[in-house]
Short mmCIF file of C-alpha atoms and ligand atoms in Angstrom, two decimals:
data_model
loop_
_atom_site.label_atom_id
_atom_site.label_comp_id
_atom_site.label_asym_id
_atom_site.label_seq_id
_atom_site.Cartn_x
_atom_site.Cartn_y
_atom_site.Cartn_z
CA UNK A 1 1.63 3.70 -4.86
CA UNK A 2 1.64 4.78 -8.52
CA UNK A 3 4.03 7.48 -9.78
CA UNK A 4 2.55 10.44 -11.56
CA UNK A 5 5.77 11.73 -13.06
CA UNK A 6 8.21 9.42 -14.82
CA UNK A 7 11.87 10.54 -14.49
CA UNK A 8 13.54 7.77 -16.46
CA UNK A 9 15.18 4.40 -15.98
CA UNK A 10 18.18 3.15 -13.99
CA UNK A 11 19.26 -0.43 -14.60
CA UNK A 12 15.89 -1.26 -16.12
CA UNK A 13 14.00 0.18 -13.11
CA UNK A 14 11.58 2.98 -13.74
CA UNK A 15 12.05 5.97 -11.48
CA UNK A 16 8.96 8.08 -10.71
CA UNK A 17 7.51 10.79 -8.49
CA UNK A 18 4.16 10.80 -6.85
CA UNK A 19 2.57 14.27 -6.58
CA UNK A 20 2.69 14.09 -2.76
CA UNK A 21 6.48 14.28 -3.02
CA UNK A 22 6.18 18.06 -3.82
CA UNK A 23 4.53 18.62 -0.49
CA UNK A 24 7.48 17.34 1.36
CA UNK A 25 9.93 19.08 -1.09
CA UNK A 26 8.25 22.41 -0.47
CA UNK A 27 8.32 21.80 3.36
CA UNK A 28 11.98 21.01 3.22
CA UNK A 29 12.81 24.11 1.10
CA UNK A 30 10.81 26.45 3.31
CA UNK A 31 12.04 25.14 6.68
CA UNK A 32 15.63 25.07 5.41
CA UNK A 33 15.29 28.57 3.97
CA UNK A 34 13.94 29.80 7.32
CA UNK A 35 16.82 28.01 9.19
CA UNK A 36 19.45 29.52 6.89
CA UNK A 37 17.89 33.01 7.25
CA UNK A 38 18.20 32.88 11.03
CA UNK A 39 21.71 31.33 11.23
CA UNK A 40 23.46 33.11 8.26
CA UNK A 41 22.45 36.69 8.70
CA UNK A 42 25.01 37.88 6.06
CA UNK A 43 23.48 35.69 3.26
CA UNK A 44 21.32 37.39 0.67
CA UNK A 45 17.80 36.18 -0.12
CA UNK A 46 18.78 34.46 -3.38
CA UNK A 47 21.69 32.64 -1.72
CA UNK A 48 19.34 31.37 0.97
CA UNK A 49 16.76 29.98 -1.41
CA UNK A 50 19.16 28.59 -3.96
CA UNK A 51 20.99 26.73 -1.17
CA UNK A 52 17.73 25.46 0.24
CA UNK A 53 16.55 24.32 -3.20
CA UNK A 54 19.87 22.62 -3.90
CA UNK A 55 19.80 20.82 -0.54
CA UNK A 56 16.26 19.51 -1.33
CA UNK A 57 17.46 18.16 -4.62
CA UNK A 58 20.37 16.45 -2.92
CA UNK A 59 18.02 14.95 -0.32
CA UNK A 60 15.94 13.58 -3.10
CA UNK A 61 19.12 12.02 -4.62
CA UNK A 62 19.93 10.42 -1.28
CA UNK A 63 16.41 8.99 -0.90
CA UNK A 64 16.73 7.59 -4.40
CA UNK A 65 20.12 6.01 -3.53
CA UNK A 66 18.47 4.39 -0.47
CA UNK A 67 15.75 2.87 -2.65
CA UNK A 68 18.19 1.96 -5.44
CA UNK A 69 20.21 0.01 -2.89
CA UNK A 70 17.15 -2.11 -1.94
CA UNK A 71 16.36 -2.61 -5.62
CA UNK A 72 19.89 -3.38 -6.91
CA UNK A 73 20.45 -5.96 -4.14
CA UNK A 74 17.03 -7.47 -5.04
CA UNK A 75 18.04 -7.64 -8.71
CA UNK A 76 21.42 -9.19 -7.83
CA UNK A 77 19.60 -11.88 -5.92
CA UNK A 78 17.35 -12.66 -8.81
CA UNK A 79 14.20 -10.67 -7.98
CA UNK A 80 12.45 -8.55 -10.52
CA UNK A 81 12.20 -4.81 -9.67
CA UNK A 82 9.62 -2.81 -11.63
CA UNK A 83 9.60 0.68 -10.30
CA UNK A 84 10.82 3.07 -7.62
CA UNK A 85 8.35 5.73 -6.52
CA UNK A 86 9.19 8.69 -4.30
CA UNK A 87 6.28 10.08 -2.33
CA UNK A 88 5.59 12.23 0.79
CA UNK A 89 6.77 9.72 3.31
CA UNK A 90 9.89 8.48 1.40
CA UNK A 91 10.29 5.93 -1.27
CA UNK A 92 8.74 2.64 -2.38
CA UNK A 93 10.60 -0.01 -4.43
CA UNK A 94 8.07 -2.18 -6.24
CA UNK A 95 9.71 -5.60 -6.18
CA UNK A 96 7.51 -7.86 -8.22
CA UNK A 97 8.68 -11.32 -7.17
CA UNK A 98 8.86 -12.59 -3.56
CA UNK A 99 12.02 -13.12 -1.65
CA UNK A 100 12.26 -16.90 -1.61
CA UNK A 101 14.60 -17.17 1.29
CA UNK A 102 15.30 -15.35 4.54
CA UNK A 103 18.87 -14.38 3.48
CA UNK A 104 17.54 -12.49 0.43
CA UNK A 105 14.91 -10.67 2.49
CA UNK A 106 17.55 -9.73 5.05
CA UNK A 107 20.05 -8.19 2.65
CA UNK A 108 17.41 -6.47 0.45
CA UNK A 109 15.94 -4.87 3.61
CA UNK A 110 19.28 -3.94 5.09
CA UNK A 111 20.83 -2.42 1.87
CA UNK A 112 18.74 0.79 2.12
CA UNK A 113 19.65 1.77 5.69
CA UNK A 114 23.33 0.87 5.00
CA UNK A 115 23.28 3.24 1.97
CA UNK A 116 21.72 6.04 4.06
CA UNK A 117 24.35 5.53 6.86
CA UNK A 118 27.20 5.64 4.34
CA UNK A 119 25.78 8.82 2.70
CA UNK A 120 25.12 10.37 6.12
CA UNK A 121 28.50 9.72 7.62
CA UNK A 122 30.23 10.54 4.33
CA UNK A 123 28.66 13.97 4.25
CA UNK A 124 29.49 14.68 7.99
CA UNK A 125 33.11 13.49 7.31
CA UNK A 126 33.48 15.83 4.35
CA UNK A 127 31.98 18.72 6.37
CA UNK A 128 34.47 17.93 9.12
CA UNK A 129 37.28 17.99 6.53
CA UNK A 130 36.14 21.48 5.60
CA UNK A 131 36.66 22.64 9.17
CA UNK A 132 33.19 22.04 10.74
CA UNK A 133 33.13 20.95 14.36
CA UNK A 134 30.12 19.64 16.23
CA UNK A 135 27.98 21.19 17.67
CA UNK A 136 28.84 24.63 16.05
CA UNK A 137 26.87 25.76 13.03
CA UNK A 138 28.89 25.24 9.85
CA UNK A 139 30.32 28.55 8.56
CA UNK A 140 30.11 28.05 4.76
CA UNK A 141 27.16 27.26 2.54
CA UNK A 142 28.72 24.00 1.35
CA UNK A 143 29.34 22.83 4.86
CA UNK A 144 25.77 23.76 5.88
CA UNK A 145 24.34 21.64 3.12
CA UNK A 146 26.60 18.68 3.89
CA UNK A 147 25.82 18.83 7.68
CA UNK A 148 22.05 18.89 7.06
CA UNK A 149 22.26 16.04 4.55
CA UNK A 150 24.55 14.09 6.93
CA UNK A 151 22.12 14.31 9.87
CA UNK A 152 18.99 13.66 7.81
CA UNK A 153 20.50 10.58 6.23
CA UNK A 154 21.69 9.10 9.52
CA UNK A 155 18.10 9.84 10.90
CA UNK A 156 16.64 8.18 7.87
CA UNK A 157 18.72 5.00 8.53
CA UNK A 158 17.77 4.95 12.18
CA UNK A 159 14.02 5.59 11.57
CA UNK A 160 13.91 2.81 8.94
CA UNK A 161 15.55 0.33 11.25
CA UNK A 162 12.62 0.51 13.77
CA UNK A 163 11.63 -3.15 13.78
CA UNK A 164 8.02 -2.82 12.64
CA UNK A 165 6.79 -4.14 9.37
CA UNK A 166 6.70 -2.65 6.64
CA UNK A 167 9.72 -0.54 7.67
CA UNK A 168 13.12 -1.92 6.67
CA UNK A 169 13.78 -2.93 10.30
CA UNK A 170 10.48 -4.88 10.32
CA UNK A 171 11.67 -6.73 7.21
CA UNK A 172 15.08 -7.42 8.85
CA UNK A 173 13.14 -8.78 11.90
CA UNK A 174 10.95 -10.86 9.59
CA UNK A 175 14.04 -12.27 7.90
CA UNK A 176 15.57 -13.18 11.22
CA UNK A 177 12.39 -14.86 12.53
CA UNK A 178 12.03 -16.62 9.17
CA UNK A 179 15.60 -18.00 9.37
CA UNK A 180 15.02 -19.20 12.99
CA UNK A 181 11.51 -20.67 12.60
CA UNK A 182 11.83 -21.68 8.94
CA UNK A 183 8.23 -20.38 8.64
CA UNK A 184 7.73 -17.40 6.37
CA UNK A 185 4.08 -16.84 7.26
CA UNK A 186 4.72 -16.79 10.95
CA UNK A 187 7.57 -14.35 10.53
CA UNK A 188 5.33 -11.92 8.59
CA UNK A 189 2.59 -12.23 11.17
CA UNK A 190 5.04 -11.43 14.00
CA UNK A 191 6.76 -8.54 12.08
CA UNK A 192 3.36 -7.10 11.13
CA UNK A 193 2.13 -7.28 14.73
CA UNK A 194 5.24 -5.48 15.94
CA UNK A 195 4.61 -2.98 13.13
CA UNK A 196 1.11 -2.31 14.41
CA UNK A 197 2.47 -1.72 17.95
CA UNK A 198 5.06 0.67 16.65
CA UNK A 199 2.50 2.50 14.51
CA UNK A 200 0.23 2.78 17.52
CA UNK A 201 3.04 4.31 19.60
CA UNK A 202 3.63 6.83 16.75
CA UNK A 203 0.03 7.84 16.71
CA UNK A 204 -0.03 8.21 20.57
CA UNK A 205 3.14 10.18 20.53
CA UNK A 206 1.95 12.42 17.71
CA UNK A 207 -1.31 13.22 19.46
CA UNK A 208 0.55 13.81 22.72
CA UNK A 209 2.96 16.20 21.03
CA UNK A 210 0.09 17.94 19.14
CA UNK A 211 -1.68 18.76 22.45
CA UNK A 212 1.62 19.69 24.08
CA UNK A 213 1.91 22.48 21.52
CA UNK A 214 4.10 20.89 18.84
CA UNK A 215 1.35 21.64 16.33
CA UNK A 216 1.97 20.43 12.77
CA UNK A 217 5.03 18.32 13.81
CA UNK A 218 2.75 16.19 16.10
CA UNK A 219 0.18 15.73 13.46
CA UNK A 220 2.87 14.65 11.04
CA UNK A 221 4.11 12.00 13.44
CA UNK A 222 0.55 10.76 13.93
CA UNK A 223 0.02 10.68 10.23
CA UNK A 224 3.16 8.52 9.69
CA UNK A 225 1.84 6.24 12.45
CA UNK A 226 -1.54 5.95 10.70
CA UNK A 227 0.20 5.17 7.36
CA UNK A 228 2.36 2.46 9.07
CA UNK A 229 -0.66 0.96 10.80
CA UNK A 230 -2.47 0.62 7.54
CA UNK A 231 0.54 -1.01 5.80
CA UNK A 232 1.09 -3.41 8.77
CA UNK A 233 -2.55 -4.42 8.83
CA UNK A 234 -2.55 -4.92 5.08
CA UNK A 235 0.49 -7.16 5.07
CA UNK A 236 -0.99 -9.20 7.93
CA UNK A 237 -4.26 -9.65 6.10
CA UNK A 238 -2.35 -10.52 2.86
CA UNK A 239 -0.67 -13.45 4.61
CA UNK A 240 -4.00 -14.85 5.77
CA UNK A 241 -5.64 -14.41 2.37
CA UNK A 242 -2.76 -15.81 0.34
CA UNK A 243 -2.42 -18.80 2.64
CA UNK A 244 -6.09 -19.55 2.54
CA UNK A 245 -6.72 -19.26 -1.20
CA UNK A 246 -3.41 -20.28 -2.72
CA UNK A 247 -4.07 -22.64 -5.65
CA UNK A 248 -7.87 -22.47 -5.25
CA UNK A 249 -10.04 -21.92 -8.31
CA UNK A 250 -13.28 -20.11 -8.77
CA UNK A 251 -15.10 -23.37 -9.32
CA UNK A 252 -13.94 -24.70 -5.93
CA UNK A 253 -15.64 -21.93 -3.88
CA UNK A 254 -18.24 -20.25 -6.09
CA UNK A 255 -21.94 -20.25 -5.11
CA UNK A 256 -23.68 -22.60 -7.53
CA UNK A 257 -27.27 -22.33 -6.48
CA UNK A 258 -27.57 -18.83 -7.85
CA UNK A 259 -31.07 -17.38 -7.85
CA UNK A 260 -32.01 -16.16 -11.24
CA UNK A 261 -34.65 -13.49 -11.88
CA UNK A 262 -36.49 -12.55 -14.98
CA UNK A 263 -35.38 -9.25 -16.52
CA UNK A 264 -38.92 -7.93 -17.06
CA UNK A 265 -39.92 -8.20 -13.37
CA UNK A 266 -40.54 -4.87 -11.54
CA UNK A 267 -38.07 -3.85 -8.86
CA UNK A 268 -40.89 -3.79 -6.27
CA UNK A 269 -41.71 -7.42 -7.03
CA UNK A 270 -38.00 -8.34 -7.00
CA UNK A 271 -37.48 -6.71 -3.58
CA UNK A 272 -40.64 -8.36 -2.09
CA UNK A 273 -40.20 -11.88 -3.46
CA UNK A 274 -36.42 -12.26 -3.76
CA UNK A 275 -34.26 -9.69 -2.01
CA UNK A 276 -36.12 -9.65 1.31
CA UNK A 277 -36.89 -13.41 1.22
CA UNK A 278 -33.75 -15.25 0.20
CA UNK A 279 -31.11 -13.29 2.12
CA UNK A 280 -28.87 -13.49 -0.94
CA UNK A 281 -26.95 -10.45 -2.04
CA UNK A 282 -26.51 -11.14 -5.70
CA UNK A 283 -28.97 -12.28 -8.39
CA UNK A 284 -28.44 -13.28 -12.00
CA UNK A 285 -30.75 -11.66 -14.47
CA UNK A 286 -31.70 -13.96 -17.34
CA UNK A 287 -33.41 -13.66 -20.67
CA UNK A 288 -34.50 -16.98 -22.15
CA UNK A 289 -31.87 -18.87 -20.22
CA UNK A 290 -28.96 -16.62 -21.08
CA UNK A 291 -27.27 -14.40 -18.49
CA UNK A 292 -27.78 -10.72 -19.33
CA UNK A 293 -26.64 -9.05 -16.08
CA UNK A 294 -26.41 -9.03 -12.31
CA UNK A 295 -28.51 -7.16 -9.77
CA UNK A 296 -27.47 -6.42 -6.15
CA UNK A 297 -28.94 -4.45 -3.22
CA UNK A 298 -26.54 -1.66 -4.21
CA UNK A 299 -28.10 -1.42 -7.73
CA UNK A 300 -31.65 -1.38 -6.26
CA UNK A 301 -30.68 1.29 -3.77
CA UNK A 302 -29.51 3.57 -6.59
CA UNK A 303 -33.19 3.82 -7.79
CA UNK A 304 -35.59 6.03 -5.69
CA UNK A 305 -38.10 3.88 -3.80
CA UNK A 306 -41.19 5.52 -5.41
CA UNK A 307 -40.01 4.40 -8.81
CA UNK A 308 -39.57 0.74 -7.86
CA UNK A 309 -42.94 -0.46 -9.27
CA UNK A 310 -42.37 1.36 -12.60
CA UNK A 311 -38.73 0.19 -13.04
CA UNK A 312 -37.85 -3.25 -14.37
CA UNK A 313 -35.01 -5.39 -13.10
CA UNK A 314 -33.38 -4.95 -16.52
CA UNK A 315 -33.23 -1.19 -16.17
CA UNK A 316 -31.62 -1.38 -12.71
CA UNK A 317 -29.23 -4.28 -13.23
CA UNK A 318 -25.65 -4.02 -14.34
CA UNK A 319 -25.52 -5.47 -17.90
CA UNK A 320 -23.17 -8.25 -18.76
CA UNK A 321 -20.94 -5.95 -20.93
CA UNK A 322 -20.15 -3.80 -17.85
CA UNK A 323 -19.28 -6.77 -15.59
CA UNK A 324 -15.93 -8.38 -15.06
CA UNK A 325 -16.41 -12.04 -15.87
CA UNK A 326 -14.29 -14.90 -14.69
CA UNK A 327 -14.22 -18.50 -15.73
CA UNK A 328 -14.51 -21.56 -13.38
CA UNK A 329 -10.67 -21.96 -13.84
CA UNK A 330 -9.76 -18.41 -12.61
CA UNK A 331 -7.54 -18.45 -9.54
CA UNK A 332 -9.36 -17.06 -6.44
CA UNK A 333 -6.39 -14.90 -5.67
CA UNK A 334 -6.61 -13.32 -9.20
CA UNK A 335 -10.37 -12.83 -8.76
CA UNK A 336 -9.85 -11.01 -5.46
CA UNK A 337 -7.36 -8.66 -7.17
CA UNK A 338 -9.99 -8.05 -9.91
CA UNK A 339 -12.63 -7.22 -7.28
CA UNK A 340 -10.30 -4.88 -5.41
CA UNK A 341 -9.10 -3.19 -8.65
CA UNK A 342 -12.72 -2.58 -9.90
CA UNK A 343 -14.41 -2.00 -6.59
CA UNK A 344 -16.97 -4.78 -7.01
CA UNK A 345 -18.03 -7.41 -4.47
CA UNK A 346 -19.24 -10.14 -6.83
CA UNK A 347 -17.94 -11.71 -9.99
CA UNK A 348 -20.10 -13.84 -12.22
CA UNK A 349 -18.47 -17.09 -13.17
CA UNK A 350 -19.35 -17.80 -16.81
CA UNK A 351 -18.52 -20.68 -19.18
CA UNK A 352 -19.90 -20.86 -22.70
CA UNK A 353 -22.15 -17.87 -22.16
CA UNK A 354 -24.03 -19.45 -19.27
CA UNK A 355 -23.71 -18.60 -15.66
CA UNK A 356 -22.02 -21.32 -13.56
CA UNK A 357 -22.03 -19.46 -10.28
CA UNK A 358 -21.10 -16.33 -8.41
CA UNK A 359 -17.90 -15.60 -6.53
CA UNK A 360 -18.62 -13.05 -3.76
CA UNK A 361 -16.22 -11.25 -1.53
CA UNK A 362 -18.41 -11.74 1.53
CA UNK A 363 -18.47 -15.49 0.99
CA UNK A 364 -14.76 -15.66 0.67
CA UNK A 365 -14.38 -13.63 3.94
CA UNK A 366 -16.67 -16.12 5.62
CA UNK A 367 -14.40 -18.93 4.43
CA UNK A 368 -11.48 -17.07 5.83
CA UNK A 369 -13.24 -16.66 9.13
CA UNK A 370 -14.11 -20.40 9.32
CA UNK A 371 -10.50 -21.16 8.50
CA UNK A 372 -9.12 -19.03 11.29
CA UNK A 373 -11.62 -20.44 13.80
CA UNK A 374 -10.30 -23.91 12.92
CA UNK A 375 -6.66 -22.62 13.33
CA UNK A 376 -5.63 -24.37 10.13
CA UNK A 377 -1.86 -24.22 9.54
CA UNK A 378 -0.58 -22.21 6.60
CA UNK A 379 2.31 -22.98 4.31
CA UNK A 380 2.66 -19.99 1.96
CA UNK A 381 4.07 -16.50 2.25
CA UNK A 382 2.65 -13.29 0.86
CA UNK A 383 3.77 -11.37 -2.26
CA UNK A 384 6.02 -8.47 -1.23
CA UNK A 385 4.49 -5.87 -3.47
CA UNK A 386 5.64 -2.73 -1.66
CA UNK A 387 8.93 -2.15 -0.05
CA UNK A 388 9.55 0.73 2.31
ZN1 LIG B 401 14.23 1.37 2.88
#
C-alpha cells in the first residue's frame, strides 16, 4: 500500500494518504450530515456540514493515533518503521524489520486497539461530563461529535481484535501461539488460517445481508472480507516461501541446461523445432556466443501467427537491455521480489556477460510443491511488511 499524498513526518515516520481514503472520508461526511439533518432539525445547512466535516477530520486523527501507537511501540522495541498510510479500510504501518520475539509482536499489535479504546471511552466520558446520557441523542454539536467518535473508536478496537491475521487480534493470537509453541512459522500459519476463516465468514455475512436488503452495507462487509482473505493468504504463502528459500542463491536452483537459439531464426522455425518440442518456457537468444536476449511463449504470442515466418527471433525477443539480470550470487528471495515487482516470470542469471542459467518462477513453485509434499520442517519466520 503506497501513499499518494505525503502529509509530513512524526518521529521519523512518514505519514501519507492513499487516494482511496477520500472515498471513506466522503462516505463518513455524507452519512454523518444525513444523520445530523434528521436528528437536529434546528441546525442550519452550514452547521450540519461543518460539524460533519470536522468529525471526519477527528476520525482521521484517531485512526492515525491508532497506527502511531503500533509504530511508536515498534520503534521503542527496536524495530524500524518507515511509513504510515491511511486508506479506505483503515491504516497500515509499514514496519520494515521483523518482530524477533513473541513479546514484541504482542505489544506492537495490542498498542493500536488500546489507543482506540482509550480515545473511544475518553470521548464518551467527556460527552457524559457535558450532560449526555445513553441512549438519548446528545443535545449539542460538541456532544454529538464526541459520542460518534466515542462509539466508532470503541468499534474500531473491537473489530481489530477479531483474532484473524492480519488484523491486530490475529497478530496477538500469533504472538500467543508463538510464545507457547516457540515456533514463529507455525504461529503465522495458524493465525493466517483463522484469518481466512474469519474473512470467509465476513464474505458470507456480507452476501447474506446484501440479499436481505442491506444493499451497499452488505457489499462493503463482503469487500472487507475479500481484502482480509487476500491478506491472510498472502501472509500464509509468505511463510512457506521464506522458509523454503531462505539463504538460497540463484546458482543453487537455476536451470543450467538452458536451450539457446540463434537470433536470425524465424519464429515459425523456433516454434516448430524448439517451443513445441522441448517443453521449456524460456530460451536464451545468442549472437556469436553472447547473450542478446530472452524469448518466451508470451513474446511469441504477441506476434500475429501469419507473420511468424517473416519475423526473426531477434525481432520478437526481449533484448538484454530490457531484462532484469541477476548474478549467480543473488538471493532467491531477492530474485522473487524482483520478478514480482517487474511482472516477469524468468530472470537470466549472467556472469561476465555470459548466460549461466535461468531462474524461473514456475520452477521455484515446483520446488515449493516438492518441499510441501515431503513435509520438510521450517525454521524461519516471514517479514512483517504490512501491519493492519
Ligand atoms: Zn491496528
